[in-house]
mmCIF file of C-alpha atoms and ligand atoms in Angstrom:
data_model
loop_
_atom_site.group_PDB
_atom_site.id
_atom_site.type_symbol
_atom_site.label_atom_id
_atom_site.label_comp_id
_atom_site.label_asym_id
_atom_site.label_seq_id
_atom_site.Cartn_x
_atom_site.Cartn_y
_atom_site.Cartn_z
ATOM 1 C CA UNK A 573 188.088 43.684 102.135
ATOM 2 C CA UNK A 574 184.429 43.900 103.522
ATOM 3 C CA UNK A 575 183.872 44.085 107.369
ATOM 4 C CA UNK A 576 181.683 41.500 108.934
ATOM 5 C CA UNK A 577 178.826 44.136 109.028
ATOM 6 C CA UNK A 578 179.214 44.650 105.392
ATOM 7 C CA UNK A 579 179.106 41.079 104.510
ATOM 8 C CA UNK A 580 175.890 40.483 106.562
ATOM 9 C CA UNK A 581 174.318 43.794 105.157
ATOM 10 C CA UNK A 582 175.187 42.863 101.490
ATOM 11 C CA UNK A 583 173.488 39.438 101.953
ATOM 12 C CA UNK A 584 170.485 40.719 103.576
ATOM 13 C CA UNK A 585 170.163 43.482 101.061
ATOM 14 C CA UNK A 586 170.165 40.582 98.352
ATOM 15 C CA UNK A 587 167.502 38.940 100.165
ATOM 16 C CA UNK A 588 169.525 35.829 100.979
ATOM 17 C CA UNK A 589 169.994 34.145 104.560
ATOM 18 C CA UNK A 590 172.717 31.522 103.185
ATOM 19 C CA UNK A 591 176.229 33.096 103.012
ATOM 20 C CA UNK A 592 178.600 31.654 100.447
ATOM 21 C CA UNK A 593 181.534 29.868 101.649
ATOM 22 C CA UNK A 594 183.868 32.586 100.868
ATOM 23 C CA UNK A 595 181.479 35.205 102.853
ATOM 24 C CA UNK A 596 181.449 32.747 105.832
ATOM 25 C CA UNK A 597 185.274 32.103 105.796
ATOM 26 C CA UNK A 598 185.802 35.738 105.678
ATOM 27 C CA UNK A 599 183.544 36.414 108.919
ATOM 28 C CA UNK A 600 185.013 33.623 110.723
ATOM 29 C CA UNK A 601 188.514 34.819 109.758
ATOM 30 C CA UNK A 602 187.872 38.207 111.081
ATOM 31 C CA UNK A 603 186.652 36.564 114.211
ATOM 32 C CA UNK A 604 190.160 34.807 114.725
ATOM 33 C CA UNK A 605 189.218 31.330 113.544
ATOM 34 C CA UNK A 606 191.625 29.523 111.218
ATOM 35 C CA UNK A 607 190.244 28.907 107.930
ATOM 36 C CA UNK A 608 191.809 28.027 104.546
ATOM 37 C CA UNK A 609 192.230 31.234 102.601
ATOM 38 C CA UNK A 610 189.658 31.416 99.622
ATOM 39 C CA UNK A 611 189.307 33.898 96.918
ATOM 40 C CA UNK A 612 186.266 34.129 94.256
ATOM 41 C CA UNK A 613 187.056 33.501 90.638
ATOM 42 C CA UNK A 614 184.656 34.947 88.116
ATOM 43 C CA UNK A 615 186.326 33.539 84.928
ATOM 44 C CA UNK A 616 188.496 30.553 83.820
ATOM 45 C CA UNK A 617 191.570 32.874 83.635
ATOM 46 C CA UNK A 618 191.172 34.295 86.858
ATOM 47 C CA UNK A 619 190.633 30.752 88.335
ATOM 48 C CA UNK A 620 193.891 29.913 86.851
ATOM 49 C CA UNK A 621 195.639 32.919 87.951
ATOM 50 C CA UNK A 622 194.438 32.755 91.516
ATOM 51 C CA UNK A 623 195.547 29.170 91.549
ATOM 52 C CA UNK A 624 199.081 30.200 90.585
ATOM 53 C CA UNK A 625 199.291 32.667 93.089
ATOM 54 C CA UNK A 626 198.180 30.478 95.797
ATOM 55 C CA UNK A 627 200.226 27.590 94.721
ATOM 56 C CA UNK A 628 199.258 24.107 93.292
ATOM 57 C CA UNK A 629 197.706 21.802 94.449
ATOM 58 C CA UNK A 630 194.346 23.651 94.737
ATOM 59 C CA UNK A 631 190.625 23.040 95.208
ATOM 60 C CA UNK A 632 187.888 24.522 93.204
ATOM 61 C CA UNK A 633 184.087 24.860 94.283
ATOM 62 C CA UNK A 634 181.047 26.573 93.375
ATOM 63 C CA UNK A 635 180.271 29.831 94.704
ATOM 64 C CA UNK A 636 176.620 30.270 94.706
ATOM 65 C CA UNK A 637 174.079 31.145 97.581
ATOM 66 C CA UNK A 638 171.506 28.655 96.070
ATOM 67 C CA UNK A 639 173.945 25.572 96.395
ATOM 68 C CA UNK A 640 174.000 24.283 99.987
ATOM 69 C CA UNK A 641 175.685 20.900 99.346
ATOM 70 C CA UNK A 642 178.554 21.683 97.020
ATOM 71 C CA UNK A 643 179.962 18.506 96.226
ATOM 72 C CA UNK A 644 176.761 16.310 95.726
ATOM 73 C CA UNK A 645 176.330 18.289 92.453
ATOM 74 C CA UNK A 646 179.664 18.109 91.249
ATOM 75 C CA UNK A 647 180.559 21.632 92.545
ATOM 76 C CA UNK A 648 183.898 20.582 94.378
ATOM 77 C CA UNK A 649 186.878 19.446 92.655
ATOM 78 C CA UNK A 650 189.854 18.650 94.806
ATOM 79 C CA UNK A 651 193.651 18.265 94.198
ATOM 80 C CA UNK A 652 194.152 20.060 90.847
ATOM 81 C CA UNK A 653 197.900 20.245 90.168
ATOM 82 C CA UNK A 654 198.240 22.215 87.097
ATOM 83 C CA UNK A 655 196.683 25.444 85.294
ATOM 84 C CA UNK A 656 195.254 23.385 82.954
ATOM 85 C CA UNK A 657 193.474 20.945 85.376
ATOM 86 C CA UNK A 658 192.179 23.962 87.307
ATOM 87 C CA UNK A 659 190.910 25.599 84.082
ATOM 88 C CA UNK A 660 189.026 22.202 82.971
ATOM 89 C CA UNK A 661 187.572 22.355 86.768
ATOM 90 C CA UNK A 662 186.413 25.525 86.290
ATOM 91 C CA UNK A 663 184.464 24.673 83.054
ATOM 92 C CA UNK A 664 183.359 21.266 84.492
ATOM 93 C CA UNK A 665 181.746 22.825 87.677
ATOM 94 C CA UNK A 666 180.021 25.426 85.915
ATOM 95 C CA UNK A 667 178.651 22.896 83.549
ATOM 96 C CA UNK A 668 177.742 20.326 86.169
ATOM 97 C CA UNK A 669 175.822 23.223 88.237
ATOM 98 C CA UNK A 670 174.131 24.901 85.641
ATOM 99 C CA UNK A 671 172.751 21.182 84.621
ATOM 100 C CA UNK A 672 171.777 20.218 88.185
ATOM 101 C CA UNK A 673 170.338 23.823 89.315
ATOM 102 C CA UNK A 674 169.289 25.865 86.263
ATOM 103 C CA UNK A 675 167.865 28.509 88.491
ATOM 104 C CA UNK A 676 170.885 29.064 90.842
ATOM 105 C CA UNK A 677 172.528 32.476 90.813
ATOM 106 C CA UNK A 678 176.164 31.803 90.321
ATOM 107 C CA UNK A 679 178.862 34.216 91.984
ATOM 108 C CA UNK A 680 181.808 32.202 90.350
ATOM 109 C CA UNK A 681 184.282 29.874 91.574
ATOM 110 C CA UNK A 682 185.938 29.770 94.720
ATOM 111 C CA UNK A 683 189.814 28.814 94.921
ATOM 112 C CA UNK A 684 191.524 27.610 97.647
ATOM 113 C CA UNK A 685 194.830 25.653 98.419
ATOM 114 C CA UNK A 686 194.295 21.876 98.882
ATOM 115 C CA UNK A 687 194.897 21.243 102.560
ATOM 116 C CA UNK A 688 197.293 18.675 103.960
ATOM 117 C CA UNK A 689 195.167 15.354 105.312
ATOM 118 C CA UNK A 690 194.464 15.775 108.799
ATOM 119 C CA UNK A 691 191.738 14.067 111.522
ATOM 120 C CA UNK A 692 188.482 15.708 110.185
ATOM 121 C CA UNK A 693 186.444 17.410 112.979
ATOM 122 C CA UNK A 694 183.436 19.562 112.720
ATOM 123 C CA UNK A 695 181.985 22.454 114.855
ATOM 124 C CA UNK A 696 178.361 23.427 114.462
ATOM 125 C CA UNK A 697 176.096 25.728 115.894
ATOM 126 C CA UNK A 698 172.173 25.735 116.216
ATOM 127 C CA UNK A 699 169.586 27.501 118.196
ATOM 128 C CA UNK A 700 167.241 25.652 120.636
ATOM 129 C CA UNK A 701 164.192 27.325 121.505
ATOM 130 C CA UNK A 702 164.877 27.126 125.178
ATOM 131 C CA UNK A 703 168.777 27.248 125.462
ATOM 132 C CA UNK A 704 169.635 29.662 122.611
ATOM 133 C CA UNK A 705 172.967 29.076 120.697
ATOM 134 C CA UNK A 706 174.228 25.342 121.051
ATOM 135 C CA UNK A 707 177.678 24.461 119.880
ATOM 136 C CA UNK A 708 178.156 20.925 118.548
ATOM 137 C CA UNK A 709 181.508 19.234 118.441
ATOM 138 C CA UNK A 710 182.182 15.743 116.534
ATOM 139 C CA UNK A 711 184.692 13.788 114.374
ATOM 140 C CA UNK A 712 183.914 14.617 110.675
ATOM 141 C CA UNK A 713 182.725 12.114 107.917
ATOM 142 C CA UNK A 714 181.016 8.842 108.414
ATOM 143 C CA UNK A 715 181.445 9.147 112.408
ATOM 144 C CA UNK A 716 179.106 12.002 112.660
ATOM 145 C CA UNK A 717 176.789 10.979 109.844
ATOM 146 C CA UNK A 718 176.052 7.317 110.834
ATOM 147 C CA UNK A 719 177.019 7.219 114.392
ATOM 148 C CA UNK A 720 176.030 10.669 115.748
ATOM 149 C CA UNK A 721 179.176 10.813 117.961
ATOM 150 C CA UNK A 722 178.812 14.366 118.885
ATOM 151 C CA UNK A 723 178.976 16.692 122.085
ATOM 152 C CA UNK A 724 176.745 19.553 122.764
ATOM 153 C CA UNK A 725 177.452 22.943 124.977
ATOM 154 C CA UNK A 726 175.318 25.822 125.519
ATOM 155 C CA UNK A 727 176.865 29.360 124.238
ATOM 156 C CA UNK A 728 178.843 31.008 126.055
ATOM 157 C CA UNK A 729 181.166 28.141 126.725
ATOM 158 C CA UNK A 730 183.774 28.226 129.383
ATOM 159 C CA UNK A 731 187.186 26.597 129.026
ATOM 160 C CA UNK A 732 186.189 23.521 130.822
ATOM 161 C CA UNK A 733 183.309 23.156 128.412
ATOM 162 C CA UNK A 734 185.390 23.317 125.571
ATOM 163 C CA UNK A 735 187.774 20.780 127.149
ATOM 164 C CA UNK A 736 184.834 18.305 128.156
ATOM 165 C CA UNK A 737 183.047 18.509 124.912
ATOM 166 C CA UNK A 738 186.163 17.190 123.183
ATOM 167 C CA UNK A 739 186.923 14.457 125.476
ATOM 168 C CA UNK A 740 183.387 13.225 125.710
ATOM 169 C CA UNK A 741 183.071 11.938 122.322
ATOM 170 C CA UNK A 742 183.519 8.091 121.820
ATOM 171 C CA UNK A 743 185.977 8.840 118.942
ATOM 172 C CA UNK A 744 188.257 10.915 121.343
ATOM 173 C CA UNK A 745 190.921 8.108 120.950
ATOM 174 C CA UNK A 746 191.231 8.815 117.350
ATOM 175 C CA UNK A 747 192.435 12.582 118.471
ATOM 176 C CA UNK A 748 195.167 11.259 120.807
ATOM 177 C CA UNK A 749 196.745 9.303 118.106
ATOM 178 C CA UNK A 750 195.650 6.036 116.745
ATOM 179 C CA UNK A 751 197.858 2.951 115.082
ATOM 180 C CA UNK A 752 200.849 5.451 114.702
ATOM 181 C CA UNK A 753 198.936 8.341 113.552
ATOM 182 C CA UNK A 754 200.140 11.546 115.074
ATOM 183 C CA UNK A 755 198.028 12.971 117.928
ATOM 184 C CA UNK A 756 196.116 15.957 117.309
ATOM 185 C CA UNK A 757 196.906 19.395 118.879
ATOM 186 C CA UNK A 758 193.701 19.182 121.191
ATOM 187 C CA UNK A 759 194.925 22.503 123.147
ATOM 188 C CA UNK A 760 194.367 24.317 119.728
ATOM 189 C CA UNK A 761 190.969 22.763 119.222
ATOM 190 C CA UNK A 762 189.919 24.039 122.608
ATOM 191 C CA UNK A 763 190.924 27.560 121.253
ATOM 192 C CA UNK A 764 189.011 26.872 118.240
ATOM 193 C CA UNK A 765 185.760 26.040 119.986
ATOM 194 C CA UNK A 766 186.123 29.041 122.273
ATOM 195 C CA UNK A 767 186.595 31.406 119.095
ATOM 196 C CA UNK A 768 183.549 30.002 117.626
ATOM 197 C CA UNK A 769 181.558 30.681 120.886
ATOM 198 C CA UNK A 770 182.715 34.111 121.114
ATOM 199 C CA UNK A 771 181.762 34.719 117.408
ATOM 200 C CA UNK A 772 178.251 33.204 117.901
ATOM 201 C CA UNK A 773 177.778 35.324 121.140
ATOM 202 C CA UNK A 774 178.989 38.556 119.141
ATOM 203 C CA UNK A 775 176.606 37.772 116.171
ATOM 204 C CA UNK A 776 173.194 37.177 117.150
ATOM 205 C CA UNK A 777 172.211 37.519 113.531
ATOM 206 C CA UNK A 778 173.793 34.024 112.887
ATOM 207 C CA UNK A 779 171.051 31.543 113.123
ATOM 208 C CA UNK A 780 173.345 28.346 111.878
ATOM 209 C CA UNK A 781 176.794 27.739 111.535
ATOM 210 C CA UNK A 782 178.814 24.634 110.315
ATOM 211 C CA UNK A 783 182.403 24.410 110.032
ATOM 212 C CA UNK A 784 182.543 20.888 107.883
ATOM 213 C CA UNK A 785 185.057 19.627 107.757
ATOM 214 C CA UNK A 786 187.963 21.137 110.004
ATOM 215 C CA UNK A 787 191.326 19.401 109.302
ATOM 216 C CA UNK A 788 193.138 18.919 112.807
ATOM 217 C CA UNK A 789 196.747 18.593 112.809
ATOM 218 C CA UNK A 790 199.435 17.853 115.317
ATOM 219 C CA UNK A 791 200.184 21.408 115.279
ATOM 220 C CA UNK A 792 197.045 23.249 114.646
ATOM 221 C CA UNK A 793 193.823 22.776 112.566
ATOM 222 C CA UNK A 794 191.950 24.660 109.723
ATOM 223 C CA UNK A 795 188.624 24.947 108.692
ATOM 224 C CA UNK A 796 188.173 24.108 104.837
ATOM 225 C CA UNK A 797 184.620 24.486 104.388
ATOM 226 C CA UNK A 798 182.074 26.958 106.272
ATOM 227 C CA UNK A 799 178.425 27.680 106.125
ATOM 228 C CA UNK A 800 176.484 30.446 107.712
ATOM 229 C CA UNK A 801 172.862 30.767 107.883
ATOM 230 C CA UNK A 802 171.424 34.465 109.076
ATOM 231 C CA UNK A 803 168.141 34.923 110.950
ATOM 232 C CA UNK A 804 165.235 36.192 108.805
ATOM 233 C CA UNK A 805 165.556 39.710 109.226
HETATM 234 P P1 ADP B 1161 180.361 20.466 100.771
HETATM 235 O O1 ADP B 1161 179.427 21.794 100.314
HETATM 236 O O2 ADP B 1161 179.841 19.459 99.820
HETATM 237 O O3 ADP B 1161 180.196 20.215 102.254
HETATM 238 P P2 ADP B 1161 183.061 20.897 101.195
HETATM 239 O O4 ADP B 1161 183.814 22.290 100.971
HETATM 240 O O5 ADP B 1161 182.986 20.592 102.534
HETATM 241 O O6 ADP B 1161 181.724 20.941 100.478
HETATM 242 O O7 ADP B 1161 184.216 19.983 100.315
HETATM 243 C C1 ADP B 1161 183.686 18.657 100.103
HETATM 244 C C2 ADP B 1161 184.856 17.797 100.749
HETATM 245 O O8 ADP B 1161 186.159 18.075 99.949
HETATM 246 C C3 ADP B 1161 185.348 18.183 102.209
HETATM 247 O O9 ADP B 1161 184.597 17.549 103.036
HETATM 248 C C4 ADP B 1161 186.893 17.659 102.337
HETATM 249 O O10 ADP B 1161 186.890 16.527 102.577
HETATM 250 C C5 ADP B 1161 187.316 18.162 100.808
HETATM 251 N N1 ADP B 1161 187.820 19.247 100.597
HETATM 252 C C6 ADP B 1161 187.038 20.876 100.763
HETATM 253 N N2 ADP B 1161 188.083 21.681 100.680
HETATM 254 C C7 ADP B 1161 189.458 21.282 100.771
HETATM 255 C C8 ADP B 1161 190.627 21.599 101.104
HETATM 256 N N3 ADP B 1161 190.677 23.141 100.985
HETATM 257 N N4 ADP B 1161 191.682 21.031 101.078
HETATM 258 C C9 ADP B 1161 191.451 19.513 101.110
HETATM 259 N N5 ADP B 1161 190.300 19.069 101.240
HETATM 260 C C10 ADP B 1161 188.978 19.542 100.886
HETATM 261 MG MG1 MG B 1162 181.260 20.610 103.948
#
């Protein structure tokens, strides 16, 4: 397993600033952030054997430093229930990406367990010219894309910042349990935000970060996708 330093140095030595999902999740996992365990497969057979080790249903995604939005180009296959489906998904993903991005360097395909459904939230970080790193919190999917229902705090965050930024979004009632849905473990989300704040503080070479989405549950939360962009060195 590579250390945080090695992951960043390797990307730099290859002249890239976008980490792959697998690299980004590994960095965050080492920082204590809860992410879905994700492994790289470099052949159809390997994709199947990793799927069997993890246990079905699984998700396969393109692993390429040149593909930023994996699902737009047919690079994400969800809910694969058998070895046969996983094998077919591997072939379909490579075919779709080669067609859509003929120039893309492809590391392989990432394999992870299909997470159970939860309330989708996102945590992001970008750098402001005046304030430096700023964390963003919001509800995932259309609520962020269309309604821009998000809150911001400057890094490093206090416990109180984390508490407030969750509660000040308009969609907060969705986290408290809505129409019979179980309430989300908000204390755990506060912890998660503080862990991300610590990670950002300790890794100044990270220019941008996106955990989108995180599935929040009544008993915890887990990031199913992660994107990290490094500063130009
Ligand atoms: P993109 O690069 O397009 O953002 P994602 O990794 O976020 O790709 O995958 C697209 C969508 O697929 C996510 O928004 C999420 O709804 C779903 N998804 C991704 N990974 C998982 C997973 N491990 N379990 C369940 N759903 C997932
Ligand atoms: Mg995503």
